[in-house]
Short mmCIF file of C-alpha atoms and ligand atoms in Angstrom, two decimals:
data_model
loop_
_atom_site.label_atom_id
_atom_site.label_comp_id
_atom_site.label_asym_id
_atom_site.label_seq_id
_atom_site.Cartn_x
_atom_site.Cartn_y
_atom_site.Cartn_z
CA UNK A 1 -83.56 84.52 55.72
CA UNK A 2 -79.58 84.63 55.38
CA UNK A 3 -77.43 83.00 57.38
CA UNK A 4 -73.98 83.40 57.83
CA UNK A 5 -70.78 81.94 59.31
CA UNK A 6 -67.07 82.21 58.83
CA UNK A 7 -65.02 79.45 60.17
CA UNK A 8 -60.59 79.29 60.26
CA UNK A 9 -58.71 76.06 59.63
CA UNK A 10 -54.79 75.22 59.50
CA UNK A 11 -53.41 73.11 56.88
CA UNK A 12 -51.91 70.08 58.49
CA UNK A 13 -48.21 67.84 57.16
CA UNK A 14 -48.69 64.17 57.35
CA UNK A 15 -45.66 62.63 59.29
CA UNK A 16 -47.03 59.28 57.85
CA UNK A 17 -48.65 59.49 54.40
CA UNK A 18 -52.14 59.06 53.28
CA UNK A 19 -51.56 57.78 49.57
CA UNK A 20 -53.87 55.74 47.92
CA UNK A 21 -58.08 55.01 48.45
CA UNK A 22 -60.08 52.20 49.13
CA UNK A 23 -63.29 53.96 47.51
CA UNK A 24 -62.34 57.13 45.28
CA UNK A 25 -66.04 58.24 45.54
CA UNK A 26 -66.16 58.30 49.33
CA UNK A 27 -62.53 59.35 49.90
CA UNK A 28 -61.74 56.52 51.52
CA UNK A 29 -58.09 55.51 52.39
CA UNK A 30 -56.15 52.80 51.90
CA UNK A 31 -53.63 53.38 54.33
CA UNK A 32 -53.91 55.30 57.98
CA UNK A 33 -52.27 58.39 58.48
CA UNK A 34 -51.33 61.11 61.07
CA UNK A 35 -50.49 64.77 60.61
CA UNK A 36 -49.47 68.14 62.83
CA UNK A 37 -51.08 71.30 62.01
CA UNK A 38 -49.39 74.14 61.20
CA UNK A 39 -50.02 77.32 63.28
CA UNK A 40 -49.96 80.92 61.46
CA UNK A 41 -50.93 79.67 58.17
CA UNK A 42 -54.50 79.28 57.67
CA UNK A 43 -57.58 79.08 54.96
CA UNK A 44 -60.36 81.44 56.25
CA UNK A 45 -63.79 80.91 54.81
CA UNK A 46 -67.46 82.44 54.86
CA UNK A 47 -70.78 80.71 53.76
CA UNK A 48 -73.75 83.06 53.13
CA UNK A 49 -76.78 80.10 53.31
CA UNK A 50 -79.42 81.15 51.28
CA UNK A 51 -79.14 84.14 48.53
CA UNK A 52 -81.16 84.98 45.90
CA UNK A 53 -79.34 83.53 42.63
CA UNK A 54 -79.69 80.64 40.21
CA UNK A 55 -76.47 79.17 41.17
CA UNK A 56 -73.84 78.44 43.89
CA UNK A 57 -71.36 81.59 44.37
CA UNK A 58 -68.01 80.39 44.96
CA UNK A 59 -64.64 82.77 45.36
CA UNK A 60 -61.43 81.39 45.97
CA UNK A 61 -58.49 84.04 47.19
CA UNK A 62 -60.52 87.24 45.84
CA UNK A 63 -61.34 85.39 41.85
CA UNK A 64 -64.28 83.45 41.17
CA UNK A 65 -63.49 79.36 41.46
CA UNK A 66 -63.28 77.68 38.16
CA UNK A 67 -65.99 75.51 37.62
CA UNK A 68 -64.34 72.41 38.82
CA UNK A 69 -63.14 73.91 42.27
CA UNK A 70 -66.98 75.43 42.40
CA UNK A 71 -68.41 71.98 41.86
CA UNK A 72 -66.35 70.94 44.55
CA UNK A 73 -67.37 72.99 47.12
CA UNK A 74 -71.20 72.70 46.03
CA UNK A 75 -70.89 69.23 46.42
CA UNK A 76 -69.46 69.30 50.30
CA UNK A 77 -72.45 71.83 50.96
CA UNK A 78 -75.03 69.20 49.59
CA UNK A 79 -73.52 67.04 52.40
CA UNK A 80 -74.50 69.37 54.92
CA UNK A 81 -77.98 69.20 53.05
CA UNK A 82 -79.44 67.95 50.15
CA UNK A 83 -82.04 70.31 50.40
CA UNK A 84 -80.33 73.34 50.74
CA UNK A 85 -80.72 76.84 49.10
CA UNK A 86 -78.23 78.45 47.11
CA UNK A 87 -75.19 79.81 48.85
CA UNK A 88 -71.96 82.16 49.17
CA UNK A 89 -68.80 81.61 49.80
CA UNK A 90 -65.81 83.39 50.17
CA UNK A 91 -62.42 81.45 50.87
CA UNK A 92 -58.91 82.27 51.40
CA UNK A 93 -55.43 81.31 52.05
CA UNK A 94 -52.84 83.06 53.47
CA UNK A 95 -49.96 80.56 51.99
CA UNK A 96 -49.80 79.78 48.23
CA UNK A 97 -52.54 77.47 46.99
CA UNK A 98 -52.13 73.98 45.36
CA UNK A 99 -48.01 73.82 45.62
CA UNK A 100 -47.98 70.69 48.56
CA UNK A 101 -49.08 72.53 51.55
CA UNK A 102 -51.84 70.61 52.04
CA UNK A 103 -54.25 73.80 50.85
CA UNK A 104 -57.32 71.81 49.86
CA UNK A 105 -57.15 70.09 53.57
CA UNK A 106 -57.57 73.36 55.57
CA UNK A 107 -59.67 74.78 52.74
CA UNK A 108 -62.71 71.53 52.88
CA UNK A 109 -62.13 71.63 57.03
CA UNK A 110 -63.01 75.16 57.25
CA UNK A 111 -65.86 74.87 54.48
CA UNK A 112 -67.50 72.26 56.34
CA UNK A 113 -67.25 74.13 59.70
CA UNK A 114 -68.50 77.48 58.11
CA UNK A 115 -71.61 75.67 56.52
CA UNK A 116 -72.42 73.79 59.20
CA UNK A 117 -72.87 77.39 61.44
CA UNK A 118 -74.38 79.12 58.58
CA UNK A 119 -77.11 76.35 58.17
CA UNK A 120 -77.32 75.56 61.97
CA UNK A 121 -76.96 72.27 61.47
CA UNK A 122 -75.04 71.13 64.46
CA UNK A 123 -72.45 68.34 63.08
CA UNK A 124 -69.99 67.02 65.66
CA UNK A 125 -66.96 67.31 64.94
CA UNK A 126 -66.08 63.79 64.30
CA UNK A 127 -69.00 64.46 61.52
CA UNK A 128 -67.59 67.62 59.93
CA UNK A 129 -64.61 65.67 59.53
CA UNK A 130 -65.84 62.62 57.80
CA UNK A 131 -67.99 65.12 55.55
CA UNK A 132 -64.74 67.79 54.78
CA UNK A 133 -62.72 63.74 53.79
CA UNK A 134 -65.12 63.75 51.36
CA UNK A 135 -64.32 67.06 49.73
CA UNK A 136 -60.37 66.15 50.07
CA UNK A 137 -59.23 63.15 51.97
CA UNK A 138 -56.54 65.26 54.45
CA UNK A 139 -59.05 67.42 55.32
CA UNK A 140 -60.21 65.56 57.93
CA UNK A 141 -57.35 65.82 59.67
CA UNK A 142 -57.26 69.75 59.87
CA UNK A 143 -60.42 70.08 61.61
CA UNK A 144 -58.60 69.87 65.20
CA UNK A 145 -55.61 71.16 65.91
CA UNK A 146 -52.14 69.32 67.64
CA UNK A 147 -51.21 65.67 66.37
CA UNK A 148 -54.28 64.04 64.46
CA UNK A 149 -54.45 60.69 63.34
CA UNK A 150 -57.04 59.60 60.15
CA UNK A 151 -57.85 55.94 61.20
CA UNK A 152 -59.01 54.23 58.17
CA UNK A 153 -62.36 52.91 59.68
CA UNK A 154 -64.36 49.81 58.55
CA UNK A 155 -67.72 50.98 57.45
CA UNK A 156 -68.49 50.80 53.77
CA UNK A 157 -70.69 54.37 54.14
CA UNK A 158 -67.44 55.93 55.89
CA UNK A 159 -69.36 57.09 58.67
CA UNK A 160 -66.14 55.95 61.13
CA UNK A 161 -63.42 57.23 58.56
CA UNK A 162 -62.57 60.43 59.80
CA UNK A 163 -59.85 62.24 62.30
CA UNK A 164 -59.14 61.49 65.58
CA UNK A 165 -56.75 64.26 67.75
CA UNK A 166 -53.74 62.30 69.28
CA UNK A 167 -52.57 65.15 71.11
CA UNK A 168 -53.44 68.74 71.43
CA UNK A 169 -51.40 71.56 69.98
CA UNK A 170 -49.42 72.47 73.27
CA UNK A 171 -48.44 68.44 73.79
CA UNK A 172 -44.98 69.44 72.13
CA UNK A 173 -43.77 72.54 70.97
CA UNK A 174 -42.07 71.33 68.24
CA UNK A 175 -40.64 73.79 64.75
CA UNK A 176 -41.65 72.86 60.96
CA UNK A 177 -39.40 75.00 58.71
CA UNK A 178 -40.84 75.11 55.54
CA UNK A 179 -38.79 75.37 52.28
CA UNK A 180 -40.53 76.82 49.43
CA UNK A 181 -38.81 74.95 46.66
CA UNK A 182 -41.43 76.44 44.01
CA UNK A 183 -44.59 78.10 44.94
CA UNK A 184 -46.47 77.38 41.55
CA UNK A 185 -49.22 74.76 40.88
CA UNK A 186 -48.34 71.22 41.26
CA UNK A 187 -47.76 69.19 37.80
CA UNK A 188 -50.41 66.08 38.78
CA UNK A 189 -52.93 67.10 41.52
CA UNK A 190 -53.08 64.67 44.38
CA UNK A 191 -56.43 62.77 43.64
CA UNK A 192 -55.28 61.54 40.00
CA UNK A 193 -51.80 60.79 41.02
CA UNK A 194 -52.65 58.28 44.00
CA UNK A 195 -55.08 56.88 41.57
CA UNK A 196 -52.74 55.84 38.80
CA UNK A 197 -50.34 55.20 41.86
CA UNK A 198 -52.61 52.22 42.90
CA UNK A 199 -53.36 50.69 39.06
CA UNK A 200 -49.68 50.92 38.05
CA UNK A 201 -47.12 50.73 40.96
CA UNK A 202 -45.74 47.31 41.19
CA UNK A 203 -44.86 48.36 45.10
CA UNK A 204 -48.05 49.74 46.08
CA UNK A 205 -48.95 46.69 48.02
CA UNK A 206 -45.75 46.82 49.87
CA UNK A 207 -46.74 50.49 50.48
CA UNK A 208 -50.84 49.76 51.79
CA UNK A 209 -49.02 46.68 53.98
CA UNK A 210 -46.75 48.53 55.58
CA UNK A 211 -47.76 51.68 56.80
CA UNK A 212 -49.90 50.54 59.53
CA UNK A 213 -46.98 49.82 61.62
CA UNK A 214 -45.44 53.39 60.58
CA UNK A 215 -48.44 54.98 62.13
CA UNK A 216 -48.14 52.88 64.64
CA UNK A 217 -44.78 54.55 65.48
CA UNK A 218 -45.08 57.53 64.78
CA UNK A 219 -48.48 57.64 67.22
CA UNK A 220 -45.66 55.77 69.79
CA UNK A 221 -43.15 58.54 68.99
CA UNK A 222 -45.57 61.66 69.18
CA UNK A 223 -47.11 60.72 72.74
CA UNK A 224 -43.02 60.47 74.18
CA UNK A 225 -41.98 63.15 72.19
CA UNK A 226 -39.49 61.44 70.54
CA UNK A 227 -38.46 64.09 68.20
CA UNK A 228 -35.75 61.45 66.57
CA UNK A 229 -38.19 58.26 66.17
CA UNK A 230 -40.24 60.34 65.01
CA UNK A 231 -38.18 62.11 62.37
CA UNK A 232 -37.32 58.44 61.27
CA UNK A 233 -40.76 57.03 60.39
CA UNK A 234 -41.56 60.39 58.64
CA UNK A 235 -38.85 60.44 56.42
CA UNK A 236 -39.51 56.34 55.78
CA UNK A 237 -43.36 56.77 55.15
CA UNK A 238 -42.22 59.60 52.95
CA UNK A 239 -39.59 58.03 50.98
CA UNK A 240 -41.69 55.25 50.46
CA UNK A 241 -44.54 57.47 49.14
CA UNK A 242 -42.51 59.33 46.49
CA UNK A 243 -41.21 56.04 45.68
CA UNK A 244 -44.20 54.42 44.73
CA UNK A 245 -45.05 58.03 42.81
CA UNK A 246 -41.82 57.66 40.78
CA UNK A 247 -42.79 54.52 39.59
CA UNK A 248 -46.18 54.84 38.97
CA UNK A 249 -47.04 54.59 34.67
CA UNK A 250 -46.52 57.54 33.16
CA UNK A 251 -43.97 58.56 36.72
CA UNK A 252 -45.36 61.73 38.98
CA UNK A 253 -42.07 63.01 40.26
CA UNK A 254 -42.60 66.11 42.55
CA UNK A 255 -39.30 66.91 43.53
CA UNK A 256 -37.09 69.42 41.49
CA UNK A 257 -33.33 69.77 42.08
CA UNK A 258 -34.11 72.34 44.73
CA UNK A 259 -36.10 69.91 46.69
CA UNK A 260 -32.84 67.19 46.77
CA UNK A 261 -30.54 69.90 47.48
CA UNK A 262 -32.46 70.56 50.81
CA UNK A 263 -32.48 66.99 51.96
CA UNK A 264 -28.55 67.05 51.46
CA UNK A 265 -28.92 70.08 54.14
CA UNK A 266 -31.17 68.61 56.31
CA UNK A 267 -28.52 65.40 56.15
CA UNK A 268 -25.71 67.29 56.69
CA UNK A 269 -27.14 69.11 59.71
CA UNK A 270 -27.87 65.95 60.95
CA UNK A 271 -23.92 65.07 61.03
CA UNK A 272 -23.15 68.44 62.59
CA UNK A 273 -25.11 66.55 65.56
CA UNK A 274 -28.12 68.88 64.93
CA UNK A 275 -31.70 67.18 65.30
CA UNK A 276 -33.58 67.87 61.74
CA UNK A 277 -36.08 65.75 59.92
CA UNK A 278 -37.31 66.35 56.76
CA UNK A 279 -40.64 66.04 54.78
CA UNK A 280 -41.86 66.58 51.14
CA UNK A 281 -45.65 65.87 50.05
CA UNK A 282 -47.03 66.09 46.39
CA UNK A 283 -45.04 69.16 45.46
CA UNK A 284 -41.41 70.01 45.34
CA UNK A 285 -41.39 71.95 48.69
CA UNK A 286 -39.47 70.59 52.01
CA UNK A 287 -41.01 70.73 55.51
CA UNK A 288 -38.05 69.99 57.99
CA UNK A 289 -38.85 68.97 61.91
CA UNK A 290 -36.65 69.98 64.71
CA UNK A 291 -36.62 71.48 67.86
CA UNK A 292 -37.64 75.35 68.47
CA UNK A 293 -33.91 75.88 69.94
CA UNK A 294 -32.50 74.72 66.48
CA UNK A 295 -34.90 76.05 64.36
CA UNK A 296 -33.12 79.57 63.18
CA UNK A 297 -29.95 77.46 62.51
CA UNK A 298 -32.20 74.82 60.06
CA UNK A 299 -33.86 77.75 58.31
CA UNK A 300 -29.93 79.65 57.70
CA UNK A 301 -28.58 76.57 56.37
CA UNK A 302 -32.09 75.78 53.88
CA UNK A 303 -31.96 79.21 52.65
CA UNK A 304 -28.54 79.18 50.91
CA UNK A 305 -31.19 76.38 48.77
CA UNK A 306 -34.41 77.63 48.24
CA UNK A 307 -36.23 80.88 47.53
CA UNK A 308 -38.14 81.46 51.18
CA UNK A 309 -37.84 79.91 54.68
CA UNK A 310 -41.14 80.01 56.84
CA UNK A 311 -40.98 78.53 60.53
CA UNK A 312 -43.65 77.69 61.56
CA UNK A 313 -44.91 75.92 65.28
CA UNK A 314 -48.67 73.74 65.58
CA UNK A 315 -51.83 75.05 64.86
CA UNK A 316 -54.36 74.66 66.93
CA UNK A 317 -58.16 73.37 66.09
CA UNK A 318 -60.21 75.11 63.00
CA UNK A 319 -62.88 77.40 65.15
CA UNK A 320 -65.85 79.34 63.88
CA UNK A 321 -64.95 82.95 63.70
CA UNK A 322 -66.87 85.28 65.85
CA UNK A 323 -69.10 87.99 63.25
CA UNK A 324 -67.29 91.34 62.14
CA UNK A 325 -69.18 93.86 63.86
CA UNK A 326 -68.50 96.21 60.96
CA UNK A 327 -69.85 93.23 58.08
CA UNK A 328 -72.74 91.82 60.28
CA UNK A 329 -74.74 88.91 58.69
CA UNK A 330 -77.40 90.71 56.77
C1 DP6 B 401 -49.35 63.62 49.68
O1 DP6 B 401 -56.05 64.85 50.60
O2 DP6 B 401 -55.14 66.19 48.67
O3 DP6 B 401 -50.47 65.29 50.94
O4 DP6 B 401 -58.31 62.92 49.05
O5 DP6 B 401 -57.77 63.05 46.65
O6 DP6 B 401 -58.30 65.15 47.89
P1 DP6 B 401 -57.70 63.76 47.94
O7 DP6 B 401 -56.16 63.93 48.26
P2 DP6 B 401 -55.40 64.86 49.28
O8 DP6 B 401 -54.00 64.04 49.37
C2 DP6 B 401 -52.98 64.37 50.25
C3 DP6 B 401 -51.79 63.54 49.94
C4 DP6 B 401 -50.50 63.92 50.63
C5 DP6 B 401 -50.28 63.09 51.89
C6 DP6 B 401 -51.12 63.44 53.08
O9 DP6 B 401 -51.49 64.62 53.29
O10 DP6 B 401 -51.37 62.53 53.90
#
């Protein structure tokens, strides 16, 4: 028998960065974090559980995965079950893949929602999203929509280390403007790069000791919304991030000379007395924070310095997708 499901997730932008594990094979972090998700853009994938073939099928935006992304995604479907047949599935992104968009985080969420309806295996939620950290650490934060917060938890099997919704999607309808600095593949993926981050950074402990009270904040600043305190602590806990990057051994610098040009923007909107707050993950590209009312005067004055402008509001939680009548499950 074939089962099938297809399930939707948003990629979400940490306001306060997860950088840096406490157990690399569990995906587990060294630092809390807490991220919005961002409506319109979205992974959509479909698991087919059980087909007749010798190996895992895996295609990623219309091409078959390379074997690495393949073994990825066989390995998250093991965690659904160990015993599992061979499966299908079909995955894609309607925002460029792999350039700091936080791609792999609504890619694992919506994997592990889509296999757990094609197997019928009835995971809570609080369970997809430990088992989606394990295929990419932010993806447990894009299986609900709104403000979500990735406490680190204390148990050494990770069973409490997964998201944890601080406030739904309509709490605050707030505007990320997205910069596309460069919409290529980043340089040093994310998974290496906090890893040499945390055996050669003379300032990651400063980093791990600190941003507990950043979350703190920023939690403080999303339930007022406190659009300014919370612009602050993002652009600290990202500053701080790219810092300890920059002086990792060999350096991982993700910005390009697009990506400083846009914080000069966002700066000097700020002295024109307009409200804008800017963020940058491991990629080049700039996701700015304001308020909807200001949000076609941040995306005029950040396209004189990049290549495309997206606004964008929150995203709401990663859902199973109802069947298409004309593709039923065979
Ligand atoms: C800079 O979740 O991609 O975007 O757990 O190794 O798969 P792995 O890393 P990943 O790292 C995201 C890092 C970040 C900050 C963040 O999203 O919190």
């Amino acid at each position: 028998m074939k089962r099938r499901a297809t399930a939707q997730a948003h990629p979400n932008i940490a306001v306060v960065k997860y950088w840096g594990k406490r157990d690399a094979a569990l995906n587990l972090p060294a630092v809390p974090s807490l991220s919005v998700a961002l409506e319109r853009f979205c992974t959509r994938t479909t698991v087919e559980w059980g087909i007749d073939a010798a190996a895992d099928s895996v295609e990623i935006n219309g091409k078959a995965g390379s074997p690495k992304a393949a073994a990825r995604v066989s390995a998250l479907l093991d965690l659904i079950d160990p015993q599992r047949p061979r499966c299908r599935v079909q995955t894609a992104n309607n925002f460029p893949t792999a350039a700091g968009l936080a791609s792999s985080a609504s890619a694992f969420a919506a994997l592990a929602l889509a296999a757990d309806g094609a197997a019928g295996t009835q995971f809570n939620r609080n369970q997809l999203s430990a088992i989606a950290r394990q295929g990419s650490g932010s993806a447990c934060r894009s299986l609900w929509g709104g403000w979500v917060e990735w406490r680190m938890g204390e148990a050494d099997d990770g069973h409490d280390s997964h998201g944890l919704q601080v406030a739904p999607a309509d709490h605050w309808d707030i505007a990320v403007v997205v910069a596309m600095v460069n919409e290529g593949e980043k340089p040093v993926d994310s998974r290496g790069g906090m890893l040499a981050t945390a055996r050669s950074c003379p300032f990651y402990p400063a980093w791990v000791e600190t941003a507990p009270a950043d979350l703190a904040e920023a939690r403080r600043a999303v339930i007022a919304r406190d659009l300014e305190r919370l612009g602050r602590v993002m652009e600290w806990s990202t500053l701080k991030m790219h810092a300890t990057m920059l002086t990792t051994e060999p350096s991982i610098r993700y910005w390009q000379p697009a990506t400083l040009s846009t914080v000069q923007v966002v700066e000097e909107l700020r002295r024109q007395g307009i409200g804008a707050w800017y963020t940058m993950d491991a990629g080049p590209n700039v996701k700015v924070f304001c308020e909807r009312a200001d949000a076609p005067a941040v995306a005029r004055a950040m396209a004189g310095a990049v290549n495309r402008v997206e606004v964008l509001g929150v995203g709401g939680d990663a859902v199973l997708l109802p069947e298409d009548p004309e593709h039923p499950s065979p």
